[in-house]
């Protein structure tokens, strides 16, 4: 009977070790995917023009991958002894630091994009007002038609007012 119980314990230990190894593979894969996305997103955030929908997609992507890391880490921690689990908890703290850092960068970029769009809308409204087509005014003088731009007329009126004010002084 002792052979049976010893063999059962070995099988149980082997099964437990296989489960731990499987959990480590899942966790390490999730970590590798997270880190690759982190570097990719960091690089993408360096571009000047990035639409809000792309930022939301990047944020969702990194959130999902961080969730995978937490899930697989929790599964691994359940299988480990206290001593082993303590050392394994440190890596999730690093991943969480990376996660918060990249989310902050995305939020800042998202805010900057919103501000830039608002500025573009405001300046677009102003610039469309300033970029009106020149108005042409016609003056009939006998058989001749003289065309003036609005700028010329306003300049002429100013000079006429100045001349008339100088005339009143003397």
Coordinates of N, CA, C and O in Angstrom, one line a residue:
X1 N 0.8 -1.2 0.0 CA 0.0 0.0 0.0 C 0.8 1.3 0.0 O 0.4 2.2 -0.5
X2 N 2.0 1.2 0.7 CA 2.8 2.3 0.7 C 3.4 2.7 -0.7 O 3.6 3.8 -1.0
X3 N 3.6 1.6 -1.5 CA 4.0 1.9 -2.9 C 2.9 2.6 -3.7 O 3.2 3.5 -4.4
X4 N 1.7 2.3 -3.4 CA 0.5 2.9 -4.1 C 0.4 4.4 -3.7 O 0.2 5.3 -4.5
X5 N 0.5 4.6 -2.4 CA 0.4 6.0 -1.9 C 1.6 6.8 -2.3 O 1.4 8.0 -2.6
X6 N 2.8 6.2 -2.3 CA 3.9 7.0 -2.8 C 3.8 7.3 -4.3 O 4.1 8.4 -4.7
X7 N 3.3 6.3 -5.1 CA 3.2 6.6 -6.5 C 2.0 7.6 -6.7 O 2.2 8.5 -7.6
X8 N 1.0 7.6 -6.0 CA -0.1 8.5 -6.1 C 0.4 9.9 -5.7 O 0.0 10.9 -6.4
X9 N 1.2 10.0 -4.7 CA 1.8 11.3 -4.3 C 2.7 11.9 -5.5 O 2.7 13.1 -5.7
X10 N 3.5 11.0 -6.1 CA 4.3 11.4 -7.2 C 3.5 11.9 -8.3 O 3.8 12.9 -9.0
X11 N 2.4 11.2 -8.6 CA 1.6 11.6 -9.7 C 0.9 12.9 -9.4 O 0.7 13.8 -10.3
X12 N 0.5 13.1 -8.2 CA -0.2 14.3 -7.7 C 0.8 15.5 -7.8 O 0.5 16.6 -8.3
X13 N 2.0 15.2 -7.4 CA 3.0 16.3 -7.4 C 3.4 16.6 -8.9 O 3.5 17.8 -9.2
X14 N 3.4 15.6 -9.8 CA 3.7 15.9 -11.2 C 2.6 16.6 -11.8 O 2.8 17.6 -12.6
X15 N 1.4 16.3 -11.5 CA 0.2 17.0 -12.0 C 0.2 18.5 -11.5 O -0.1 19.4 -12.3
X16 N 0.5 18.7 -10.3 CA 0.6 20.0 -9.7 C 1.7 20.8 -10.4 O 1.5 22.0 -10.8
X17 N 2.8 20.2 -10.6 CA 4.0 20.9 -11.3 C 3.6 21.2 -12.7 O 4.0 22.3 -13.2
X18 N 2.9 20.3 -13.4 CA 2.5 20.6 -14.8 C 1.5 21.7 -14.8 O 1.6 22.6 -15.7
X19 N 0.6 21.8 -13.8 CA -0.3 22.9 -13.7 C 0.4 24.2 -13.5 O 0.1 25.3 -14.1
X20 N 1.4 24.2 -12.6 CA 2.2 25.4 -12.3 C 3.0 25.8 -13.6 O 3.0 27.0 -13.9
X21 N 3.6 24.9 -14.3 CA 4.3 25.2 -15.5 C 3.4 25.8 -16.6 O 3.7 26.8 -17.2
X22 N 2.2 25.2 -16.7 CA 1.2 25.7 -17.6 C 0.8 27.1 -17.3 O 0.7 28.0 -18.2
X23 N 0.5 27.4 -16.0 CA 0.2 28.7 -15.5 C 1.3 29.7 -15.8 O 1.0 30.9 -16.2
X24 N 2.5 29.3 -15.6 CA 3.7 30.2 -15.8 C 3.8 30.5 -17.3 O 4.1 31.7 -17.7
X25 N 3.6 29.5 -18.2 CA 3.6 29.8 -19.6 C 2.5 30.8 -20.0 O 2.8 31.8 -20.7
X26 N 1.3 30.6 -19.5 CA 0.2 31.6 -19.8 C 0.6 33.0 -19.3 O 0.4 34.0 -20.0
X27 N 1.1 33.0 -18.1 CA 1.4 34.3 -17.5 C 2.6 35.0 -18.3 O 2.5 36.2 -18.6
X28 N 3.6 34.2 -18.6 CA 4.7 34.8 -19.3 C 4.3 35.2 -20.7 O 4.8 36.2 -21.3
X29 N 3.4 34.5 -21.4 CA 2.9 34.9 -22.7 C 2.1 36.2 -22.6 O 2.3 37.1 -23.4
X30 N 1.3 36.3 -21.6 CA 0.5 37.5 -21.4 C 1.4 38.7 -21.1 O 1.2 39.8 -21.6
X31 N 2.5 38.4 -20.3 CA 3.5 39.5 -20.1 C 4.2 39.9 -21.3 O 4.4 41.1 -21.6
X32 N 4.6 39.0 -22.2 CA 5.3 39.3 -23.4 C 4.4 40.1 -24.3 O 4.8 41.1 -25.0
X33 N 3.1 39.7 -24.4 CA 2.2 40.4 -25.3 C 2.0 41.8 -24.8 O 1.9 42.8 -25.5
X34 N 1.8 41.9 -23.4 CA 1.6 43.3 -22.8 C 2.8 44.2 -23.1 O 2.7 45.3 -23.5
X35 N 4.0 43.6 -22.9 CA 5.2 44.5 -23.1 C 5.4 44.9 -24.6 O 5.8 46.0 -24.8
X36 N 5.1 44.0 -25.5 CA 5.2 44.3 -26.9 C 4.2 45.4 -27.2 O 4.5 46.4 -27.9
X37 N 3.0 45.3 -26.7 CA 1.9 46.3 -26.9 C 2.3 47.7 -26.3 O 2.1 48.7 -26.8
X38 N 2.9 47.6 -25.1 CA 3.4 48.8 -24.4 C 4.4 49.5 -25.2 O 4.2 50.8 -25.4
X39 N 5.4 48.8 -25.8 CA 6.4 49.5 -26.6 C 5.8 50.0 -27.9 O 6.1 51.1 -28.4
X40 N 4.9 49.3 -28.5 CA 4.2 49.7 -29.7 C 3.4 50.9 -29.5 O 3.4 51.9 -30.3
X41 N 2.6 50.9 -28.4 CA 1.7 52.1 -28.1 C 2.6 53.3 -27.8 O 2.3 54.4 -28.2
X42 N 3.7 53.1 -27.0 CA 4.6 54.2 -26.7 C 5.1 54.9 -28.0 O 5.1 56.1 -28.1
X43 N 5.5 54.0 -28.9 CA 6.0 54.5 -30.2 C 4.9 55.2 -31.0 O 5.1 56.3 -31.5
X44 N 3.7 54.7 -31.0 CA 2.5 55.3 -31.7 C 2.1 56.6 -31.1 O 1.7 57.5 -31.8
X45 N 2.3 56.8 -29.8 CA 1.9 58.0 -29.2 C 2.8 59.2 -29.5 O 2.5 60.3 -29.3
X46 N 4.0 58.8 -30.1 CA 4.9 59.9 -30.5 C 4.5 60.6 -31.8 O 5.0 61.7 -32.1
X47 N 3.6 60.0 -32.5 CA 3.1 60.7 -33.8 C 2.3 61.9 -33.4 O 1.6 61.9 -32.4
X48 N 2.4 62.9 -34.3 CA 1.7 64.1 -34.0 C 0.2 64.0 -34.2 O -0.6 64.6 -33.5
X49 N -0.2 63.4 -35.3 CA -1.7 63.3 -35.6 C -2.2 61.9 -35.3 O -1.7 60.9 -35.8
X50 N -3.1 61.8 -34.3 CA -3.7 60.5 -34.0 C -5.1 60.8 -33.6 O -5.4 61.5 -32.6
X51 N -6.0 60.2 -34.3 CA -7.4 60.4 -34.0 C -7.9 59.8 -32.7 O -7.3 58.8 -32.3
X52 N -9.0 60.3 -32.2 CA -9.4 59.9 -30.9 C -9.8 58.4 -30.9 O -9.6 57.7 -30.0
X53 N -10.5 57.9 -32.0 CA -10.9 56.5 -32.1 C -9.7 55.6 -32.0 O -9.8 54.5 -31.4
X54 N -8.6 56.0 -32.5 CA -7.3 55.2 -32.5 C -6.8 55.2 -31.0 O -6.4 54.1 -30.6
X55 N -6.9 56.3 -30.3 CA -6.5 56.3 -28.9 C -7.3 55.4 -28.1 O -6.9 54.7 -27.2
X56 N -8.6 55.5 -28.3 CA -9.6 54.6 -27.6 C -9.3 53.1 -27.8 O -9.3 52.3 -26.9
X57 N -8.9 52.8 -29.1 CA -8.6 51.4 -29.4 C -7.3 51.0 -28.7 O -7.2 49.8 -28.2
X58 N -6.3 51.8 -28.7 CA -5.1 51.5 -28.0 C -5.3 51.3 -26.5 O -4.8 50.4 -25.9
X59 N -6.1 52.2 -26.0 CA -6.4 52.1 -24.5 C -7.2 50.8 -24.2 O -6.8 50.1 -23.3
X60 N -8.1 50.4 -25.0 CA -8.9 49.2 -24.8 C -7.9 48.0 -25.0 O -8.0 47.0 -24.2
X61 N -7.0 48.0 -25.9 CA -6.1 46.9 -26.2 C -5.2 46.7 -24.9 O -5.0 45.6 -24.5
X62 N -4.6 47.8 -24.4 CA -3.7 47.7 -23.3 C -4.5 47.3 -22.0 O -4.0 46.5 -21.2
X63 N -5.7 47.8 -21.9 CA -6.5 47.4 -20.7 C -6.8 45.9 -20.7 O -6.8 45.2 -19.7
X64 N -7.2 45.3 -21.9 CA -7.5 43.9 -22.1 C -6.2 43.1 -21.7 O -6.3 42.1 -21.0
X65 N -5.1 43.5 -22.2 CA -3.9 42.8 -22.0 C -3.4 42.8 -20.5 O -2.9 41.8 -20.0
X66 N -3.7 44.0 -19.9 CA -3.4 44.1 -18.5 C -4.3 43.1 -17.7 O -3.8 42.5 -16.7
X67 N -5.5 43.1 -18.1 CA -6.5 42.2 -17.4 C -6.0 40.7 -17.5 O -6.1 39.9 -16.6
X68 N -5.6 40.4 -18.7 CA -5.1 39.0 -19.0 C -3.9 38.7 -18.0 O -3.8 37.6 -17.4
X69 N -3.0 39.7 -17.9 CA -1.8 39.5 -17.0 C -2.3 39.3 -15.6 O -1.8 38.4 -14.9
X70 N -3.2 40.1 -15.1 CA -3.7 39.9 -13.8 C -4.4 38.5 -13.6 O -4.2 37.9 -12.6
X71 N -5.2 38.1 -14.5 CA -5.9 36.8 -14.4 C -4.9 35.7 -14.4 O -5.0 34.8 -13.5
X72 N -4.0 35.7 -15.3 CA -3.0 34.5 -15.4 C -2.1 34.6 -14.2 O -1.7 33.5 -13.7
X73 N -1.8 35.7 -13.7 CA -0.9 35.8 -12.5 C -1.7 35.3 -11.3 O -1.1 34.6 -10.4
X74 N -3.0 35.6 -11.1 CA -3.8 35.1 -10.0 C -3.9 33.6 -10.1 O -3.8 32.9 -9.0
X75 N -4.1 33.0 -11.3 CA -4.1 31.6 -11.4 C -2.8 30.9 -11.0 O -2.8 29.9 -10.3
X76 N -1.7 31.5 -11.3 CA -0.4 31.0 -10.9 C -0.2 31.1 -9.4 O 0.2 30.1 -8.8
X77 N -0.6 32.2 -8.8 CA -0.4 32.4 -7.4 C -1.2 31.4 -6.6 O -0.8 31.0 -5.5
X78 N -2.4 31.0 -7.1 CA -3.2 30.0 -6.4 C -2.5 28.7 -6.3 O -2.7 27.9 -5.4
X79 N -1.7 28.4 -7.3 CA -1.0 27.1 -7.3 C 0.3 27.0 -6.5 O 0.8 25.9 -6.2
X80 N 0.9 28.2 -6.2 CA 2.2 28.2 -5.6 C 2.1 28.3 -4.1 O 1.1 28.7 -3.5
X81 N 3.2 27.9 -3.5 CA 3.3 28.0 -2.0 C 3.5 29.5 -1.7 O 3.8 30.3 -2.5
X82 N 3.4 29.8 -0.4 CA 3.5 31.2 0.0 C 4.9 31.8 -0.3 O 4.9 32.9 -0.8
X83 N 5.9 31.0 -0.1 CA 7.3 31.5 -0.4 C 7.4 31.8 -1.9 O 8.0 32.8 -2.3
X84 N 7.0 30.9 -2.7 CA 7.1 31.1 -4.2 C 6.2 32.2 -4.7 O 6.6 33.0 -5.5
X85 N 5.0 32.3 -4.1 CA 4.1 33.3 -4.5 C 4.6 34.7 -4.2 O 4.3 35.6 -5.0
X86 N 5.3 34.9 -3.1 CA 5.8 36.2 -2.7 C 6.7 36.8 -3.8 O 6.6 37.9 -4.1
X87 N 7.6 36.0 -4.3 CA 8.5 36.5 -5.3 C 7.8 36.7 -6.6 O 8.2 37.6 -7.4
X88 N 6.8 35.9 -6.9 CA 6.1 36.0 -8.2 C 5.2 37.3 -8.2 O 4.8 37.8 -9.3
X89 N 4.8 37.8 -7.0 CA 3.9 39.0 -7.0 C 4.6 40.2 -7.4 O 4.0 41.2 -7.8
X90 N 5.9 40.2 -7.4 CA 6.7 41.4 -7.7 C 6.5 41.8 -9.2 O 6.5 43.0 -9.5
X91 N 6.4 40.8 -10.1 CA 6.4 41.2 -11.5 C 5.1 41.8 -11.8 O 5.0 42.7 -12.7
X92 N 3.9 41.5 -11.2 CA 2.7 42.1 -11.5 C 2.7 43.6 -11.1 O 2.1 44.5 -11.7
X93 N 3.5 43.9 -10.0 CA 3.6 45.3 -9.6 C 4.3 46.1 -10.7 O 4.0 47.3 -11.0
X94 N 5.3 45.5 -11.4 CA 6.0 46.2 -12.5 C 5.1 46.4 -13.7 O 5.1 47.5 -14.3
X95 N 4.3 45.3 -14.0 CA 3.4 45.4 -15.1 C 2.3 46.5 -14.8 O 2.0 47.3 -15.7
X96 N 1.9 46.6 -13.6 CA 0.9 47.6 -13.2 C 1.5 49.0 -13.3 O 0.8 49.9 -13.8
X97 N 2.8 49.2 -13.0 CA 3.4 50.5 -13.2 C 3.5 50.9 -14.7 O 3.1 52.0 -15.0
X98 N 3.8 49.9 -15.5 CA 3.8 50.2 -17.0 C 2.4 50.5 -17.5 O 2.2 51.4 -18.3
X99 N 1.5 49.8 -16.9 CA 0.1 50.0 -17.4 C -0.4 51.4 -17.0 O -0.9 52.1 -17.9
X100 N -0.2 51.8 -15.8 CA -0.6 53.2 -15.4 C 0.2 54.3 -16.2 O -0.4 55.3 -16.5
X101 N 1.4 54.0 -16.4 CA 2.2 55.0 -17.2 C 1.6 55.2 -18.6 O 1.5 56.3 -19.1
X102 N 1.3 54.1 -19.3 CA 0.9 54.1 -20.7 C -0.6 54.7 -20.7 O -0.9 55.5 -21.6
X103 N -1.4 54.4 -19.8 CA -2.7 54.9 -19.7 C -2.7 56.4 -19.5 O -3.4 57.2 -20.2
X104 N -1.8 56.9 -18.7 CA -1.6 58.3 -18.5 C -1.2 59.0 -19.8 O -1.7 60.1 -20.1
X105 N -0.3 58.4 -20.5 CA 0.2 59.0 -21.8 C -1.0 59.0 -22.8 O -1.2 60.0 -23.5
X106 N -1.8 58.0 -22.8 CA -3.0 57.9 -23.7 C -4.0 59.0 -23.4 O -4.5 59.7 -24.2
X107 N -4.2 59.2 -22.1 CA -5.2 60.2 -21.6 C -4.7 61.6 -22.0 O -5.4 62.4 -22.4
X108 N -3.4 61.8 -21.7 CA -2.8 63.1 -22.1 C -2.9 63.4 -23.6 O -3.3 64.5 -24.0
X109 N -2.6 62.4 -24.4 CA -2.7 62.5 -25.8 C -4.1 62.7 -26.3 O -4.4 63.6 -27.1
X110 N -5.0 62.0 -25.7 CA -6.5 62.1 -26.0 C -6.9 63.6 -25.6 O -7.6 64.2 -26.4
X111 N -6.5 64.1 -24.5 CA -6.9 65.4 -24.1 C -6.3 66.4 -25.1 O -6.9 67.4 -25.5
X112 N -5.0 66.2 -25.5 CA -4.4 67.1 -26.5 C -5.1 67.1 -27.8 O -5.2 68.1 -28.4
X113 N -5.5 65.9 -28.2 CA -6.2 65.8 -29.5 C -7.5 66.6 -29.4 O -7.9 67.3 -30.3
X114 N -8.3 66.4 -28.3 CA -9.5 67.1 -28.1 C -9.3 68.6 -28.1 O -10.0 69.4 -28.8
X115 N -8.2 69.1 -27.5 CA -7.9 70.5 -27.4 C -7.6 71.0 -28.8 O -8.0 72.1 -29.3
X116 N -6.8 70.2 -29.6 CA -6.4 70.6 -30.9 C -7.6 70.7 -31.8 O -7.7 71.6 -32.6
X117 N -8.5 69.7 -31.7 CA -9.7 69.7 -32.5 C -10.6 71.0 -32.2 O -11.1 71.6 -33.1
X118 N -10.7 71.3 -30.9 CA -11.4 72.5 -30.5 C -10.8 73.7 -31.1 O -11.5 74.6 -31.6
X119 N -9.5 73.8 -31.0 CA -8.8 75.0 -31.5 C -9.0 75.1 -33.0 O -9.2 76.2 -33.6
X120 N -8.9 73.9 -33.7 CA -9.1 73.9 -35.2 C -10.5 74.4 -35.5 O -10.7 75.1 -36.4
X121 N -11.5 73.9 -34.7 CA -12.9 74.3 -35.0 C -13.0 75.8 -34.7 O -13.7 76.5 -35.5
X122 N -12.5 76.3 -33.7 CA -12.5 77.8 -33.4 C -11.8 78.6 -34.4 O -12.3 79.6 -34.9
X123 N -10.6 78.2 -34.8 CA -9.8 78.9 -35.8 C -10.5 78.8 -37.1 O -10.4 79.7 -38.0
X124 N -11.1 77.6 -37.4 CA -11.8 77.4 -38.7 C -12.9 78.4 -38.8 O -13.1 78.9 -39.9
X125 N -13.6 78.6 -37.7 CA -14.7 79.5 -37.8 C -14.2 81.0 -38.0 O -14.8 81.7 -38.7
X126 N -13.1 81.3 -37.3 CA -12.5 82.6 -37.4 C -11.9 82.8 -38.8 O -12.1 83.8 -39.4
X127 N -11.2 81.8 -39.3 CA -10.5 82.0 -40.5 C -11.5 82.0 -41.7 O -11.3 82.7 -42.7
X128 N -12.6 81.3 -41.6 CA -13.6 81.3 -42.7 C -14.2 82.7 -42.8 O -14.5 83.2 -43.8
X129 N -14.3 83.4 -41.6 CA -14.8 84.7 -41.6 C -13.8 85.7 -42.2 O -14.2 86.6 -42.9
X130 N -12.5 85.5 -41.9 CA -11.5 86.4 -42.4 C -11.2 86.1 -43.9 O -10.6 87.0 -44.5
X131 N -11.5 85.0 -44.4 CA -11.1 84.7 -45.7 C -12.3 84.9 -46.7 O -12.5 84.1 -47.6
X132 N -13.0 85.9 -46.5 CA -14.1 86.2 -47.4 C -13.6 86.7 -48.7 O -12.5 87.3 -48.8
X133 N -14.4 86.5 -49.7 CA -14.0 86.9 -51.1 C -14.1 88.4 -51.1 O -14.9 89.0 -50.5
X134 N -13.1 89.0 -51.9 CA -13.1 90.5 -52.0 C -14.4 90.9 -52.7 O -14.9 90.3 -53.6
X135 N -15.0 92.0 -52.1 CA -16.2 92.6 -52.7 C -15.7 93.7 -53.7 O -14.9 94.5 -53.4
X136 N -16.3 93.7 -54.9 CA -15.9 94.7 -55.9 C -17.1 95.7 -55.9 O -18.3 95.3 -56.0
X137 N -16.7 96.9 -55.9 CA -17.7 98.0 -56.1 C -17.4 98.7 -57.4 O -16.3 99.0 -57.8
X138 N -18.5 99.0 -58.1 CA -18.3 99.7 -59.4 C -18.8 101.2 -59.2 O -19.8 101.5 -58.6
X139 N -18.0 102.0 -59.9 CA -18.4 103.4 -59.9 C -18.5 103.8 -61.4 O -17.6 103.5 -62.2
X140 N -19.7 104.4 -61.7 CA -19.9 104.8 -63.1 C -19.4 106.3 -63.3 O -19.8 107.1 -62.5
X141 N -18.6 106.5 -64.3 CA -18.2 107.9 -64.6 C -18.2 108.0 -66.1 O -17.3 107.6 -66.8
X142 N -19.3 108.6 -66.5 CA -19.4 108.7 -68.0 C -19.5 107.4 -68.7 O -20.3 106.5 -68.3
X143 N -18.6 107.2 -69.6 CA -18.5 106.0 -70.4 C -17.6 105.0 -69.7 O -17.4 103.9 -70.3
X144 N -17.0 105.3 -68.6 CA -16.0 104.4 -68.0 C -16.6 103.8 -66.7 O -17.4 104.4 -66.0
X145 N -16.2 102.5 -66.5 CA -16.6 101.8 -65.3 C -15.3 101.6 -64.5 O -14.4 100.9 -65.0
X146 N -15.3 102.1 -63.3 CA -14.1 101.9 -62.4 C -14.4 100.9 -61.4 O -15.4 101.0 -60.7
X147 N -13.5 100.0 -61.2 CA -13.7 98.9 -60.2 C -12.8 99.1 -59.0 O -11.6 99.3 -59.2
X148 N -13.3 99.1 -57.8 CA -12.5 99.3 -56.6 C -12.7 98.1 -55.7 O -13.7 97.5 -55.6
X149 N -11.6 97.7 -55.0 CA -11.8 96.6 -54.0 C -12.2 97.3 -52.7 O -12.1 98.5 -52.5
X150 N -12.8 96.5 -51.8 CA -13.3 97.1 -50.6 C -12.1 97.7 -49.8 O -12.3 98.7 -49.1
X151 N -11.0 97.1 -49.8 CA -9.8 97.6 -49.1 C -9.4 99.0 -49.6 O -9.1 99.9 -48.9
X152 N -9.5 99.2 -51.0 CA -9.2 100.5 -51.5 C -10.1 101.5 -51.1 O -9.8 102.6 -50.8
X153 N -11.4 101.1 -51.0 CA -12.4 102.1 -50.6 C -12.3 102.5 -49.2 O -12.3 103.7 -48.8
X154 N -12.0 101.5 -48.3 CA -11.8 101.9 -46.9 C -10.6 102.8 -46.7 O -10.5 103.7 -45.9
X155 N -9.5 102.5 -47.5 CA -8.3 103.3 -47.4 C -8.6 104.7 -47.9 O -8.2 105.7 -47.3
X156 N -9.3 104.8 -49.0 CA -9.7 106.1 -49.5 C -10.6 106.9 -48.5 O -10.4 108.1 -48.3
X157 N -11.5 106.3 -47.9 CA -12.3 107.0 -46.9 C -11.5 107.4 -45.7 O -11.7 108.5 -45.2
X158 N -10.5 106.6 -45.3 CA -9.7 107.1 -44.2 C -8.9 108.3 -44.6 O -8.8 109.2 -43.8
X159 N -8.3 108.2 -45.8 CA -7.5 109.4 -46.2 C -8.4 110.6 -46.4 O -7.9 111.7 -46.1
X160 N -9.6 110.4 -46.9 CA -10.5 111.5 -47.0 C -10.8 112.1 -45.7 O -10.9 113.3 -45.5
X161 N -11.1 111.3 -44.7 CA -11.4 111.8 -43.3 C -10.2 112.5 -42.8 O -10.3 113.6 -42.2
X162 N -9.0 112.0 -43.0 CA -7.8 112.6 -42.5 C -7.6 114.0 -43.2 O -7.3 115.0 -42.5
X163 N -7.8 114.0 -44.5 CA -7.6 115.3 -45.2 C -8.7 116.3 -44.8 O -8.4 117.4 -44.6
X164 N -9.9 115.8 -44.5 CA -10.9 116.8 -44.1 C -10.7 117.3 -42.7 O -10.9 118.4 -42.4
X165 N -10.2 116.4 -41.8 CA -9.9 116.8 -40.5 C -8.7 117.8 -40.5 O -8.7 118.8 -39.7
X166 N -7.7 117.6 -41.4 CA -6.6 118.5 -41.4 C -7.1 119.9 -42.0 O -6.6 120.9 -41.7
X167 N -8.0 119.8 -42.9 CA -8.6 121.0 -43.5 C -9.3 121.8 -42.5 O -9.2 123.1 -42.6
X168 N -10.0 121.2 -41.6 CA -10.7 122.0 -40.5 C -9.8 122.6 -39.5 O -10.1 123.6 -38.9
X169 N -8.6 122.1 -39.4 CA -7.6 122.6 -38.4 C -7.1 123.9 -38.9 O -6.9 124.9 -38.2
X170 N -6.8 124.0 -40.2 CA -6.1 125.2 -40.7 C -7.0 126.3 -41.1 O -7.9 126.7 -40.7

